[in-house]
Amino acid sequence: MSRKLLSLAALCTKTPTSLKNFDKLNVKFFETSAACLARKSAEPTQKPAPLPRRGNREDDDDDFDDEPDTGLPSFALYHIRQIKYIRMFQRKAKFEAPKLKEHLEKFIPPGKNEYVQFLNVTHLGEEHELDKKSVMIIKLNELADRNIFTPEQTHKLLLICQNHYFRESNLLRFSSKAFPTLDQNKLHLAKLWKKIVKEVKDTTDMFGDIPLPAYKPKSSHNRLTKEQIEFPKEWLQKAL
């Protein structure tokens, strides 16, 4: 026992234990003899098993599996994911894109009555309240080129839709998001335009004696160009 040191000082001060229960304790013996140190130095040390080497073949996806036992840092795993992501699109461009030629359709220009444009915005990966909003745009230049309305009917159209007329681009713009789905809002705008066309082509009263109202710029960029009202100088003289 003189050559063996037991680290039981802290254990014995807290929980006194008899020597009968000594074998049950998880206590390590530390030998300090020269023979023990020589014996330990002669024993071969166990080296950790090397990590499995990953392949460099570009045509094998299994070489880049994000296994938890790879031992790679997070930056390396992120780089590997980027490589897999790029290769996915490269395979689609090589093998799937040529098959789309079977569904190729010839471009057909819009007909005479196809002048209404619908616009909408879609937020990918999330739900947004503007996804149901539909915008209808009608260019007055196309109406004039196709002779859909006469000058009198165009005058009546501008009187009816004066709040939706944009003089900078010479178009009519309507929007709707009152209904829960995009198709319902689009159908509502289409029905609204049919009612407007029916009213414009009604020759009962063409409102030819009513001039167009004064134009008010709708764009926010024209706010700086508004007429600045100056304080009357006559009022200042009376105040003094």
Coordinates of C-alpha atoms in Angstrom, one line a residue:
M1 CA 0.0 0.0 0.0
S2 CA 3.0 2.3 0.4
R3 CA 3.5 2.3 -3.4
K4 CA -0.2 3.0 -4.2
L5 CA -1.8 6.3 -3.8
L6 CA -5.5 6.4 -3.3
S7 CA -7.4 9.6 -4.2
L8 CA -9.9 9.1 -1.4
A9 CA -9.4 12.3 0.7
A10 CA -12.4 14.1 -0.6
L11 CA -14.5 11.0 -0.6
C12 CA -13.7 10.0 3.0
T13 CA -14.3 13.4 4.4
K14 CA -17.9 13.5 3.1
T15 CA -19.1 9.8 3.2
P16 CA -17.1 7.5 5.5
T17 CA -17.0 4.0 4.0
S18 CA -15.8 0.7 5.5
L19 CA -13.2 -1.3 3.7
K20 CA -15.7 -4.0 3.1
N21 CA -17.6 -1.8 0.6
F22 CA -14.4 -0.5 -0.9
D23 CA -14.6 -2.8 -3.9
K24 CA -18.0 -1.5 -4.8
L25 CA -16.6 2.0 -5.3
N26 CA -15.4 3.2 -8.7
V27 CA -11.9 4.2 -7.6
K28 CA -8.8 4.1 -9.7
F29 CA -5.4 3.2 -8.4
F30 CA -2.4 5.2 -9.4
E31 CA 1.0 3.4 -9.2
T32 CA 4.2 5.5 -9.1
S33 CA 6.8 2.7 -9.2
A34 CA 9.5 2.8 -11.9
A35 CA 8.5 -0.7 -13.1
C36 CA 4.9 0.4 -13.6
L37 CA 5.9 3.5 -15.6
A38 CA 8.3 1.4 -17.7
R39 CA 5.6 -1.1 -18.4
K40 CA 3.1 1.5 -19.5
S41 CA 5.6 3.2 -21.8
A42 CA 6.4 -0.1 -23.5
E43 CA 2.7 -0.8 -24.2
P44 CA 1.7 0.2 -27.8
T45 CA -0.7 3.2 -27.8
Q46 CA -4.0 2.8 -29.6
K47 CA -4.4 5.2 -32.4
P48 CA -7.9 6.4 -33.3
A49 CA -9.4 4.8 -36.3
P50 CA -9.1 7.0 -39.5
L51 CA -12.2 8.5 -40.9
P52 CA -13.6 6.9 -44.1
R53 CA -12.3 8.7 -47.1
R54 CA -14.8 10.2 -49.3
G55 CA -14.7 9.7 -53.1
N56 CA -14.2 12.5 -55.7
R57 CA -16.4 11.0 -58.4
E58 CA -18.7 13.6 -59.8
D59 CA -21.3 11.1 -61.0
D60 CA -22.0 9.6 -57.6
D61 CA -24.3 11.4 -55.1
D62 CA -23.6 8.9 -52.3
D63 CA -20.1 10.4 -51.8
F64 CA -21.6 13.6 -50.6
D65 CA -24.2 12.4 -48.1
D66 CA -24.4 14.6 -45.0
E67 CA -23.8 11.8 -42.5
P68 CA -23.4 12.8 -38.8
D69 CA -20.2 10.8 -38.4
T70 CA -18.3 12.5 -41.3
G71 CA -16.4 14.8 -38.9
L72 CA -16.5 17.7 -41.4
P73 CA -17.0 21.2 -40.2
S74 CA -20.2 23.1 -40.8
F75 CA -18.6 25.2 -43.6
A76 CA -17.5 22.1 -45.5
L77 CA -21.0 20.6 -45.2
Y78 CA -22.5 23.9 -46.5
H79 CA -20.2 23.8 -49.4
I80 CA -21.1 20.2 -50.2
R81 CA -24.8 21.1 -50.2
Q82 CA -24.2 23.9 -52.6
I83 CA -22.4 21.5 -55.0
K84 CA -25.4 19.1 -54.8
Y85 CA -27.8 21.9 -55.4
I86 CA -25.9 23.1 -58.5
R87 CA -25.7 19.6 -59.9
M88 CA -29.4 19.1 -59.5
F89 CA -30.1 22.0 -61.9
Q90 CA -27.3 20.8 -64.3
R91 CA -29.0 17.4 -64.6
K92 CA -32.3 19.1 -65.3
A93 CA -30.8 21.2 -68.0
K94 CA -29.2 18.2 -69.6
F95 CA -31.9 15.5 -69.3
E96 CA -35.2 17.2 -68.6
A97 CA -35.0 20.5 -70.6
P98 CA -34.7 18.8 -74.0
K99 CA -38.0 16.9 -73.3
L100 CA -39.9 20.2 -73.1
K101 CA -39.7 20.6 -76.9
E102 CA -42.6 18.2 -77.2
H103 CA -44.8 20.7 -75.5
L104 CA -43.6 23.7 -77.6
E105 CA -46.5 25.8 -79.0
K106 CA -46.4 28.3 -81.7
F107 CA -46.8 32.0 -80.8
I108 CA -50.2 33.3 -81.8
P109 CA -50.6 37.1 -81.7
P110 CA -53.6 38.4 -79.7
G111 CA -56.8 38.9 -81.7
K112 CA -58.8 42.1 -82.2
N113 CA -60.8 41.6 -79.0
E114 CA -57.9 40.4 -76.9
Y115 CA -56.6 43.7 -75.5
V116 CA -57.2 43.3 -71.8
Q117 CA -54.2 42.4 -69.6
F118 CA -54.3 40.9 -66.1
L119 CA -51.4 41.1 -63.7
N120 CA -50.9 39.5 -60.3
V121 CA -48.1 38.9 -57.9
T122 CA -47.2 35.5 -56.3
H123 CA -45.0 35.2 -53.2
L124 CA -43.2 31.9 -53.4
G125 CA -42.8 29.9 -50.2
E126 CA -45.3 32.0 -48.1
E127 CA -48.8 33.1 -48.0
H128 CA -49.4 36.8 -48.6
E129 CA -52.6 38.9 -48.8
L130 CA -51.5 40.4 -52.1
D131 CA -51.5 36.9 -53.8
K132 CA -55.3 37.2 -54.3
K133 CA -55.1 40.7 -55.8
S134 CA -55.7 41.0 -59.5
V135 CA -54.9 44.1 -61.7
M136 CA -56.6 44.8 -65.0
I137 CA -54.9 47.1 -67.5
I138 CA -56.4 48.5 -70.7
K139 CA -54.2 50.5 -73.0
L140 CA -56.2 53.2 -74.9
N141 CA -53.6 53.2 -77.7
E142 CA -54.6 49.6 -78.6
L143 CA -58.3 50.5 -78.5
A144 CA -57.7 53.3 -81.0
D145 CA -55.5 51.1 -83.3
R146 CA -58.2 48.4 -83.4
N147 CA -61.1 50.8 -83.9
I148 CA -63.0 49.4 -81.0
F149 CA -64.4 52.7 -79.8
T150 CA -65.3 55.9 -81.7
P151 CA -64.0 59.3 -80.4
E152 CA -67.3 60.0 -78.8
Q153 CA -67.3 56.6 -77.1
T154 CA -63.7 57.2 -75.9
H155 CA -64.8 60.5 -74.4
K156 CA -67.6 58.8 -72.6
L157 CA -65.2 56.1 -71.4
L158 CA -62.9 58.6 -69.9
L159 CA -65.8 60.3 -68.1
I160 CA -66.9 57.0 -66.6
C161 CA -63.4 55.8 -65.7
Q162 CA -61.7 59.1 -64.8
N163 CA -60.6 57.9 -61.4
H164 CA -58.8 54.9 -63.1
Y165 CA -57.1 56.9 -65.9
F166 CA -53.4 57.5 -66.0
R167 CA -52.5 60.2 -68.5
E168 CA -48.7 59.6 -68.3
S169 CA -49.1 56.1 -69.8
N170 CA -52.5 56.6 -71.4
L171 CA -54.1 53.5 -69.8
L172 CA -56.9 52.4 -67.5
R173 CA -56.0 50.4 -64.4
F174 CA -58.5 48.5 -62.3
S175 CA -57.6 46.4 -59.2
S176 CA -59.6 44.1 -56.9
K177 CA -58.8 42.1 -53.8
A178 CA -62.3 41.9 -52.3
F179 CA -62.7 38.2 -52.8
P180 CA -60.6 35.4 -51.1
T181 CA -59.1 33.9 -54.3
L182 CA -57.3 35.3 -57.4
D183 CA -59.7 33.8 -59.9
Q184 CA -62.7 35.4 -58.2
N185 CA -61.1 38.9 -58.3
K186 CA -60.1 38.4 -61.9
L187 CA -63.6 37.3 -62.9
H188 CA -65.0 40.3 -61.0
L189 CA -62.8 42.7 -63.0
A190 CA -63.8 41.0 -66.3
K191 CA -67.5 41.4 -65.5
L192 CA -66.9 45.0 -64.5
W193 CA -65.3 45.8 -67.9
K194 CA -68.2 44.2 -69.8
K195 CA -70.6 46.5 -67.9
I196 CA -68.4 49.5 -68.8
V197 CA -68.3 48.5 -72.5
K198 CA -72.1 48.0 -72.6
E199 CA -72.6 51.5 -71.0
V200 CA -70.1 53.2 -73.4
K201 CA -71.8 51.8 -76.5
D202 CA -75.2 52.8 -75.3
T203 CA -76.1 55.8 -77.6
T204 CA -78.9 57.1 -75.4
D205 CA -76.7 59.8 -73.9
M206 CA -73.1 60.2 -75.0
F207 CA -72.4 63.1 -72.6
G208 CA -70.8 65.1 -75.4
D209 CA -71.6 68.4 -73.7
I210 CA -69.6 67.5 -70.5
P211 CA -65.9 68.3 -70.8
L212 CA -63.2 66.1 -69.2
P213 CA -62.2 67.2 -65.7
A214 CA -58.9 68.9 -65.0
Y215 CA -56.1 66.4 -64.8
K216 CA -54.7 65.6 -61.4
P217 CA -51.4 63.7 -61.3
K218 CA -51.7 60.3 -59.6
S219 CA -48.0 59.5 -59.5
S220 CA -46.2 60.1 -56.2
H221 CA -43.2 61.5 -58.1
N222 CA -45.3 64.6 -59.0
R223 CA -45.8 65.6 -55.4
L224 CA -42.8 67.9 -55.5
T225 CA -44.1 69.6 -58.7
K226 CA -47.3 70.8 -57.1
E227 CA -48.1 74.4 -57.2
Q228 CA -46.8 76.2 -54.1
I229 CA -49.3 78.6 -52.5
E230 CA -47.6 81.8 -51.4
F231 CA -48.8 83.8 -48.4
P232 CA -50.4 87.1 -49.7
K233 CA -48.3 90.1 -49.0
E234 CA -51.3 92.3 -48.5
W235 CA -52.3 90.3 -45.4
L236 CA -48.8 91.0 -43.9
Q237 CA -49.2 94.7 -44.4
K238 CA -52.6 94.7 -42.7
A239 CA -51.2 92.6 -39.8
L240 CA -48.4 95.1 -39.2

